[in-house]
Short mmCIF file of C-alpha atoms in Angstrom, two decimals:
data_model
loop_
_atom_site.label_atom_id
_atom_site.label_comp_id
_atom_site.label_asym_id
_atom_site.label_seq_id
_atom_site.Cartn_x
_atom_site.Cartn_y
_atom_site.Cartn_z
CA UNK N 1 31.67 2.85 15.40
CA UNK N 2 28.79 5.02 16.54
CA UNK N 3 26.35 6.53 14.08
CA UNK N 4 27.28 9.96 12.76
CA UNK N 5 25.19 12.99 13.64
CA UNK N 6 25.13 14.30 10.07
CA UNK N 7 21.75 14.93 8.49
CA UNK N 8 21.06 12.95 5.32
CA UNK N 9 20.93 15.60 2.52
CA UNK N 10 17.85 13.96 0.98
CA UNK N 11 15.90 14.00 4.24
CA UNK N 12 15.20 10.29 4.02
CA UNK N 13 16.33 9.54 7.58
CA UNK N 14 17.16 11.61 10.61
CA UNK N 15 20.82 10.65 10.90
CA UNK N 16 23.21 8.74 8.67
CA UNK N 17 25.90 6.31 9.68
CA UNK N 18 29.60 6.81 9.07
CA UNK N 19 29.46 4.39 6.15
CA UNK N 20 26.60 6.37 4.63
CA UNK N 21 28.61 9.58 5.00
CA UNK N 22 31.51 7.91 3.19
CA UNK N 23 29.14 6.96 0.40
CA UNK N 24 27.76 10.50 0.15
CA UNK N 25 31.28 11.90 -0.02
CA UNK N 26 32.11 9.61 -2.90
CA UNK N 27 28.98 10.59 -4.82
CA UNK N 28 30.13 14.19 -4.68
CA UNK N 29 33.50 13.49 -6.27
CA UNK N 30 33.85 14.75 -9.80
CA UNK N 31 36.00 11.84 -10.93
CA UNK N 32 33.50 9.97 -13.05
CA UNK N 33 31.13 7.09 -12.33
CA UNK N 34 30.94 5.44 -8.94
CA UNK N 35 32.21 1.88 -8.71
CA UNK N 36 31.63 -0.62 -5.94
CA UNK N 37 35.40 -1.14 -5.75
CA UNK N 38 35.78 2.45 -4.55
CA UNK N 39 34.43 1.47 -1.13
CA UNK N 40 35.70 -0.49 1.82
CA UNK N 41 33.31 -2.48 4.02
CA UNK N 42 32.18 -0.42 7.04
CA UNK N 43 34.35 -0.89 10.15
CA UNK N 44 33.40 -3.60 12.59
CA UNK N 45 30.74 -2.39 14.98
CA UNK N 46 29.15 0.07 12.54
CA UNK N 47 25.39 -0.19 13.15
CA UNK N 48 23.50 -1.25 10.06
CA UNK N 49 20.74 -3.60 9.03
CA UNK N 50 21.29 -5.87 6.08
CA UNK N 51 18.79 -5.80 3.23
CA UNK N 52 19.46 -9.46 2.40
CA UNK N 53 17.40 -12.29 3.85
CA UNK N 54 17.83 -16.04 3.50
CA UNK N 55 14.11 -16.70 3.90
CA UNK N 56 11.06 -14.87 2.51
CA UNK N 57 9.76 -11.97 4.58
CA UNK N 58 6.30 -12.52 6.07
CA UNK N 59 3.85 -9.75 5.09
CA UNK N 60 0.52 -9.31 6.88
CA UNK N 61 -2.23 -6.95 5.69
CA UNK N 62 -4.80 -6.40 8.41
CA UNK N 63 -7.75 -4.25 9.38
CA UNK N 64 -10.77 -4.20 11.61
CA UNK N 65 -13.54 -1.69 12.28
CA UNK N 66 -13.97 -1.68 16.07
CA UNK N 67 -14.17 1.18 18.58
CA UNK N 68 -10.88 2.47 20.01
CA UNK N 69 -11.32 4.94 22.87
CA UNK N 70 -7.66 5.70 23.62
CA UNK N 71 -5.78 5.93 20.32
CA UNK N 72 -2.53 7.05 21.95
CA UNK N 73 -2.44 4.05 24.26
CA UNK N 74 -3.02 1.67 21.35
CA UNK N 75 -0.33 3.45 19.33
CA UNK N 76 2.23 2.95 22.10
CA UNK N 77 1.16 -0.68 22.55
CA UNK N 78 1.58 -1.42 18.85
CA UNK N 79 5.04 0.13 18.73
CA UNK N 80 6.09 -2.01 21.67
CA UNK N 81 4.69 -5.12 19.97
CA UNK N 82 6.57 -4.41 16.74
CA UNK N 83 9.88 -3.77 18.44
CA UNK N 84 12.85 -3.65 16.08
CA UNK N 85 12.01 -6.67 13.94
CA UNK N 86 8.70 -5.61 12.37
CA UNK N 87 8.23 -2.76 9.93
CA UNK N 88 5.33 -1.28 8.03
CA UNK N 89 2.53 1.20 8.61
CA UNK N 90 -0.44 0.92 10.95
CA UNK N 91 -3.23 3.50 11.14
CA UNK N 92 -5.16 3.93 14.38
CA UNK N 93 -8.48 5.79 14.54
CA UNK N 94 -11.45 5.78 16.87
CA UNK N 95 -13.22 3.62 14.27
CA UNK N 96 -10.55 0.89 14.13
CA UNK N 97 -7.17 -0.24 12.85
CA UNK N 98 -5.70 -0.69 9.37
CA UNK N 99 -2.27 -1.39 7.91
CA UNK N 100 0.41 -3.74 6.62
CA UNK N 101 3.42 -5.07 8.50
CA UNK N 102 6.35 -7.28 7.56
CA UNK N 103 9.11 -9.18 9.33
CA UNK N 104 10.15 -12.64 10.52
CA UNK N 105 7.27 -15.11 10.90
CA UNK N 106 7.46 -15.25 14.68
CA UNK N 107 7.66 -11.48 15.08
CA UNK N 108 4.67 -10.86 12.79
CA UNK N 109 2.70 -13.56 14.63
CA UNK N 110 3.47 -11.80 17.92
CA UNK N 111 2.05 -8.53 16.61
CA UNK N 112 -1.04 -10.20 15.14
CA UNK N 113 -1.73 -12.01 18.42
CA UNK N 114 -1.33 -8.71 20.26
CA UNK N 115 -3.80 -6.95 17.98
CA UNK N 116 -6.32 -9.77 18.29
CA UNK N 117 -6.10 -9.44 22.07
CA UNK N 118 -7.41 -5.86 21.89
CA UNK N 119 -11.13 -5.55 22.76
CA UNK N 120 -13.22 -6.05 19.61
CA UNK N 121 -10.32 -7.17 17.41
CA UNK N 122 -10.56 -10.93 17.81
CA UNK N 123 -12.13 -11.19 14.32
CA UNK N 124 -9.30 -9.32 12.64
CA UNK N 125 -9.40 -9.30 8.82
CA UNK N 126 -5.99 -10.69 7.91
CA UNK N 127 -4.15 -11.70 4.74
CA UNK N 128 -0.65 -13.13 4.57
CA UNK N 129 1.84 -13.05 1.71
CA UNK N 130 5.62 -13.05 1.35
CA UNK N 131 8.28 -10.78 -0.12
CA UNK N 132 11.82 -11.57 -1.24
CA UNK N 133 13.18 -8.56 0.65
CA UNK N 134 11.80 -6.34 3.39
CA UNK N 135 9.15 -4.13 1.69
CA UNK N 136 9.23 -1.33 4.29
CA UNK N 137 11.95 1.02 5.50
CA UNK N 138 10.71 1.57 9.05
CA UNK N 139 7.78 1.05 11.41
CA UNK N 140 5.16 3.80 11.60
CA UNK N 141 2.02 3.88 13.73
CA UNK N 142 -0.07 6.91 12.81
CA UNK N 143 -3.08 8.42 14.52
CA UNK N 144 -5.85 9.22 12.03
CA UNK N 145 -9.42 10.48 12.00
CA UNK N 146 -10.36 7.52 9.74
CA UNK N 147 -8.50 4.31 8.95
CA UNK N 148 -9.57 4.74 5.34
CA UNK N 149 -10.50 8.30 4.44
CA UNK N 150 -13.89 8.82 2.81
CA UNK N 151 -14.89 12.01 4.60
CA UNK N 152 -18.47 10.82 5.27
CA UNK N 153 -19.24 10.53 8.96
CA UNK N 154 -22.85 9.30 9.08
CA UNK N 155 -22.30 5.74 7.85
CA UNK N 156 -21.84 2.50 9.76
CA UNK N 157 -19.02 0.31 8.36
CA UNK N 158 -19.74 -2.36 10.97
CA UNK N 159 -23.48 -3.06 10.87
CA UNK N 160 -24.43 -1.13 7.73
CA UNK N 161 -22.22 -2.84 5.16
CA UNK N 162 -23.24 -4.75 2.05
CA UNK N 163 -23.34 -8.51 1.71
CA UNK N 164 -20.00 -10.31 1.61
CA UNK N 165 -19.28 -12.53 -1.39
CA UNK N 166 -16.54 -15.13 -1.16
CA UNK N 167 -13.88 -15.31 -3.89
CA UNK N 168 -15.32 -18.68 -4.90
CA UNK N 169 -18.74 -17.09 -5.61
CA UNK N 170 -17.47 -13.82 -7.05
CA UNK N 171 -17.17 -14.92 -10.69
CA UNK N 172 -20.83 -15.95 -10.87
CA UNK N 173 -21.98 -12.65 -9.36
CA UNK N 174 -20.05 -10.36 -11.69
CA UNK N 175 -20.92 -12.50 -14.74
CA UNK N 176 -24.63 -11.97 -14.04
CA UNK N 177 -26.01 -9.45 -16.59
CA UNK N 178 -28.16 -7.99 -13.81
CA UNK N 179 -25.04 -6.98 -11.87
CA UNK N 180 -22.91 -3.87 -12.33
CA UNK N 181 -19.36 -4.02 -10.98
CA UNK N 182 -17.73 -0.92 -9.47
CA UNK N 183 -14.03 -0.59 -8.72
CA UNK N 184 -13.62 1.59 -5.61
CA UNK N 185 -9.85 2.09 -6.04
CA UNK N 186 -8.01 5.09 -7.47
CA UNK N 187 -7.06 5.73 -11.08
CA UNK N 188 -3.37 4.81 -10.77
CA UNK N 189 -4.29 1.46 -9.17
CA UNK N 190 -6.68 0.64 -12.00
CA UNK N 191 -3.87 1.04 -14.54
CA UNK N 192 -2.13 -2.00 -13.03
CA UNK N 193 -5.06 -4.43 -13.15
CA UNK N 194 -8.88 -4.77 -13.06
CA UNK N 195 -11.79 -7.19 -13.19
CA UNK N 196 -13.22 -7.53 -16.67
CA UNK N 197 -16.11 -5.14 -17.33
CA UNK N 198 -15.78 -3.17 -14.10
CA UNK N 199 -16.88 0.47 -14.01
CA UNK N 200 -14.00 2.80 -13.17
CA UNK N 201 -14.86 6.01 -11.28
CA UNK N 202 -11.28 7.21 -12.00
CA UNK N 203 -11.01 8.90 -8.62
CA UNK N 204 -7.68 10.28 -7.49
CA UNK N 205 -8.47 9.56 -3.83
CA UNK N 206 -11.14 7.54 -2.03
CA UNK N 207 -12.52 10.81 -0.66
CA UNK N 208 -13.82 11.57 -4.18
CA UNK N 209 -15.94 8.40 -4.33
CA UNK N 210 -19.11 9.81 -2.66
CA UNK N 211 -19.25 12.75 -5.10
CA UNK N 212 -18.68 10.40 -8.06
CA UNK N 213 -21.58 8.21 -6.99
CA UNK N 214 -23.94 11.12 -6.40
CA UNK N 215 -23.12 12.81 -9.72
CA UNK N 216 -22.47 9.84 -12.03
CA UNK N 217 -22.77 6.47 -10.35
CA UNK N 218 -26.40 6.71 -9.28
CA UNK N 219 -27.48 7.11 -12.91
CA UNK N 220 -26.19 3.58 -13.57
CA UNK N 221 -28.94 2.27 -11.30
CA UNK N 222 -31.81 4.14 -12.95
CA UNK N 223 -33.51 1.12 -14.50
CA UNK N 224 -37.01 -0.33 -14.12
CA UNK N 225 -35.41 -3.24 -12.29
CA UNK N 226 -32.38 -1.81 -10.42
CA UNK N 227 -29.29 -4.02 -10.84
CA UNK N 228 -27.24 -5.59 -8.11
CA UNK N 229 -24.08 -3.63 -7.28
CA UNK N 230 -20.86 -5.59 -6.78
CA UNK N 231 -17.90 -3.62 -5.44
CA UNK N 232 -14.27 -4.49 -4.90
CA UNK N 233 -11.00 -3.01 -3.63
CA UNK N 234 -7.49 -4.18 -2.72
CA UNK N 235 -8.04 -5.82 0.65
CA UNK N 236 -11.70 -5.17 1.45
CA UNK N 237 -11.51 -2.17 3.74
CA UNK N 238 -12.59 0.48 1.24
CA UNK N 239 -15.57 -1.66 0.30
CA UNK N 240 -16.67 -1.80 3.91
CA UNK N 241 -17.19 1.94 3.74
CA UNK N 242 -18.27 2.14 0.08
CA UNK N 243 -21.04 -0.42 0.50
CA UNK N 244 -22.15 1.20 3.77
CA UNK N 245 -22.27 4.51 1.92
CA UNK N 246 -24.40 3.11 -0.92
CA UNK N 247 -26.81 1.52 1.55
CA UNK N 248 -27.09 4.84 3.37
CA UNK N 249 -27.89 6.39 -0.02
CA UNK N 250 -30.82 3.99 -0.41
CA UNK N 251 -29.26 1.28 -2.61
CA UNK N 252 -30.52 -2.10 -1.42
CA UNK N 253 -28.70 -4.83 -3.36
CA UNK N 254 -25.07 -4.11 -2.53
CA UNK N 255 -22.35 -6.76 -2.45
CA UNK N 256 -18.59 -6.71 -2.04
CA UNK N 257 -15.70 -9.10 -2.52
CA UNK N 258 -14.75 -10.60 0.84
CA UNK N 259 -11.05 -10.13 1.48
CA UNK N 260 -10.69 -7.96 -1.61
CA UNK N 261 -8.58 -8.58 -4.69
CA UNK N 262 -5.74 -10.00 -2.61
CA UNK N 263 -7.85 -12.84 -1.22
CA UNK N 264 -9.21 -13.53 -4.72
CA UNK N 265 -5.71 -13.72 -6.22
CA UNK N 266 -4.60 -15.92 -3.35
CA UNK N 267 -7.42 -18.45 -3.66
CA UNK N 268 -8.67 -18.52 -7.27
CA UNK N 269 -6.51 -20.45 -9.78
CA UNK N 270 -5.37 -18.28 -12.65
CA UNK N 271 -7.14 -20.36 -15.36
CA UNK N 272 -10.46 -19.67 -13.57
CA UNK N 273 -9.76 -16.04 -12.80
CA UNK N 274 -11.57 -13.02 -14.24
CA UNK N 275 -8.83 -10.69 -12.98
CA UNK N 276 -6.62 -9.11 -15.62
CA UNK N 277 -3.18 -7.73 -14.78
CA UNK N 278 -1.65 -7.31 -11.33
CA UNK N 279 -2.90 -5.66 -8.15
CA UNK N 280 -1.20 -2.51 -6.88
CA UNK N 281 -0.13 -2.72 -3.24
CA UNK N 282 1.07 0.10 -1.01
CA UNK N 283 4.58 -1.10 -0.29
CA UNK N 284 7.88 -1.76 -2.05
CA UNK N 285 6.52 -4.83 -3.83
CA UNK N 286 4.44 -2.36 -5.89
CA UNK N 287 2.13 -5.03 -7.38
CA UNK N 288 1.28 -8.71 -6.97
CA UNK N 289 -0.38 -11.22 -9.27
CA UNK N 290 -2.05 -14.60 -8.93
CA UNK N 291 -0.76 -16.53 -5.98
CA UNK N 292 0.33 -13.12 -4.59
CA UNK N 293 3.59 -13.37 -6.50
CA UNK N 294 5.43 -10.08 -6.97
CA UNK N 295 4.75 -8.50 -10.36
CA UNK N 296 6.85 -6.58 -12.87
CA UNK N 297 5.87 -3.02 -11.95
CA UNK N 298 8.34 -0.73 -10.23
CA UNK N 299 7.76 2.46 -8.26
CA UNK N 300 8.65 5.90 -9.55
CA UNK N 301 10.60 7.66 -6.82
CA UNK N 302 9.53 11.06 -8.12
CA UNK N 303 5.77 10.62 -7.80
CA UNK N 304 5.38 7.27 -6.00
CA UNK N 305 3.24 5.92 -8.83
CA UNK N 306 3.52 2.43 -10.39
CA UNK N 307 5.54 2.11 -13.60
CA UNK N 308 5.00 -0.81 -15.98
CA UNK N 309 7.85 -2.51 -17.88
CA UNK N 310 6.61 -0.77 -21.06
CA UNK N 311 6.60 2.66 -19.36
CA UNK N 312 10.18 2.11 -18.23
CA UNK N 313 11.20 2.14 -21.90
CA UNK N 314 10.13 5.79 -22.22
CA UNK N 315 12.96 8.32 -22.67
CA UNK N 316 11.29 10.33 -19.88
CA UNK N 317 11.78 7.53 -17.38
CA UNK N 318 14.87 7.81 -15.19
CA UNK N 319 15.38 5.15 -12.52
CA UNK N 320 14.90 6.67 -9.07
CA UNK N 321 14.14 10.12 -10.49
CA UNK N 322 10.99 10.47 -12.61
CA UNK N 323 8.62 8.83 -15.09
CA UNK N 324 6.35 9.93 -17.93
CA UNK N 325 3.68 10.89 -15.42
CA UNK N 326 5.78 13.31 -13.36
CA UNK N 327 8.72 14.36 -15.55
CA UNK N 328 7.19 17.69 -16.58
CA UNK N 329 5.97 18.41 -13.05
CA UNK N 330 9.43 18.28 -11.46
CA UNK N 331 12.02 21.06 -11.49
CA UNK N 332 15.65 20.51 -12.48
CA UNK N 333 16.60 21.00 -8.84
CA UNK N 334 14.14 18.33 -7.72
CA UNK N 335 15.38 15.86 -10.32
CA UNK N 336 18.99 16.50 -9.29
CA UNK N 337 18.03 15.79 -5.68
CA UNK N 338 16.27 12.55 -6.64
CA UNK N 339 19.30 11.50 -8.71
CA UNK N 340 21.60 12.11 -5.73
CA UNK N 341 19.33 10.04 -3.52
CA UNK N 342 19.31 7.22 -6.08
CA UNK N 343 23.11 7.19 -6.14
CA UNK N 344 23.22 6.92 -2.36
CA UNK N 345 20.74 4.05 -2.41
CA UNK N 346 22.79 2.19 -5.02
CA UNK N 347 25.95 2.71 -2.97
CA UNK N 348 24.23 1.42 0.17
CA UNK N 349 23.09 -1.65 -1.75
CA UNK N 350 26.65 -2.36 -2.87
CA UNK N 351 27.83 -2.05 0.72
CA UNK N 352 25.11 -4.38 1.90
CA UNK N 353 23.52 -1.81 4.19
CA UNK N 354 20.24 0.05 4.24
CA UNK N 355 20.22 3.66 3.16
CA UNK N 356 17.05 4.47 5.08
CA UNK N 357 17.32 3.90 8.83
CA UNK N 358 14.79 1.43 10.14
CA UNK N 359 14.83 2.46 13.77
CA UNK N 360 15.44 6.18 13.55
CA UNK N 361 11.77 7.07 13.47
CA UNK N 362 9.45 4.76 15.39
CA UNK N 363 6.26 6.82 15.13
CA UNK N 364 5.00 9.24 12.53
#
């Protein structure tokens, strides 16, 4: 049966299938709670993509600062490479490429090989992990002014960066009393996990980091013998810019964790680790721990912020609707809309189909 032309009332996908329309109709009945037995399997031929997988999904986080003259051409090339099997988000700017993709091993390898074939991208920064289910709803390739937004244009994240420190040497550096450690991530990421003793700028976005350093951070270096500065972030890309920024500001001894927290968690055994908690990631896994195993945090659908197991015990937390952080900031109408969306997602899960269309929107 062909897909219906009805618009999903929650705006989560452009069109919804006939089976999704049946599910929406059931959610609007006033006859009590929805039960899986209320539904029939979608007719043969109904287009859908299953959310189940018999093998782990390959996840690849990648980035590279290298000049891209024609962003639109690279965008089209990446979409062709990804096809229908690979999902995720890739950002393309004149300064380089950044993003995370997921899919079958062979399909992800095809995309990675295609990216490495681009001029200047042979030394692609790449980290692999796995997920039990597909962590993305669709494939998006976005054109951006920066692949990680700092808002400072006169820095060189290629030749002007700080010294790289391998995960194996990181513990010794940050344990040195003559080193200060700065977390370049945002406040909500820090709540999930940190390195012991790290300074937290508590920025809401990376764009706020330069102002924080100029107004507060620089004072940390005002000593007779200036300390070494060790910086870290999720995968390394923000530190490329943050260390380049500090060097442009006149700071000489600047270091950063090569491969970011993810590489550290992948390679350093937990008994030897100085990391505490999990690491927030920007996909449906929400957070990962040592060995890059998925953690216990979930994602609030009202504000897209991580929610710990303890926070889910709050009376203000409603699955798929809101959490303590955003409950007061949402109107009754918004919460009703989120609740309706959650019902539709639960129905789709019972039917074994995806609520959000994977191929409806190929570029954003």
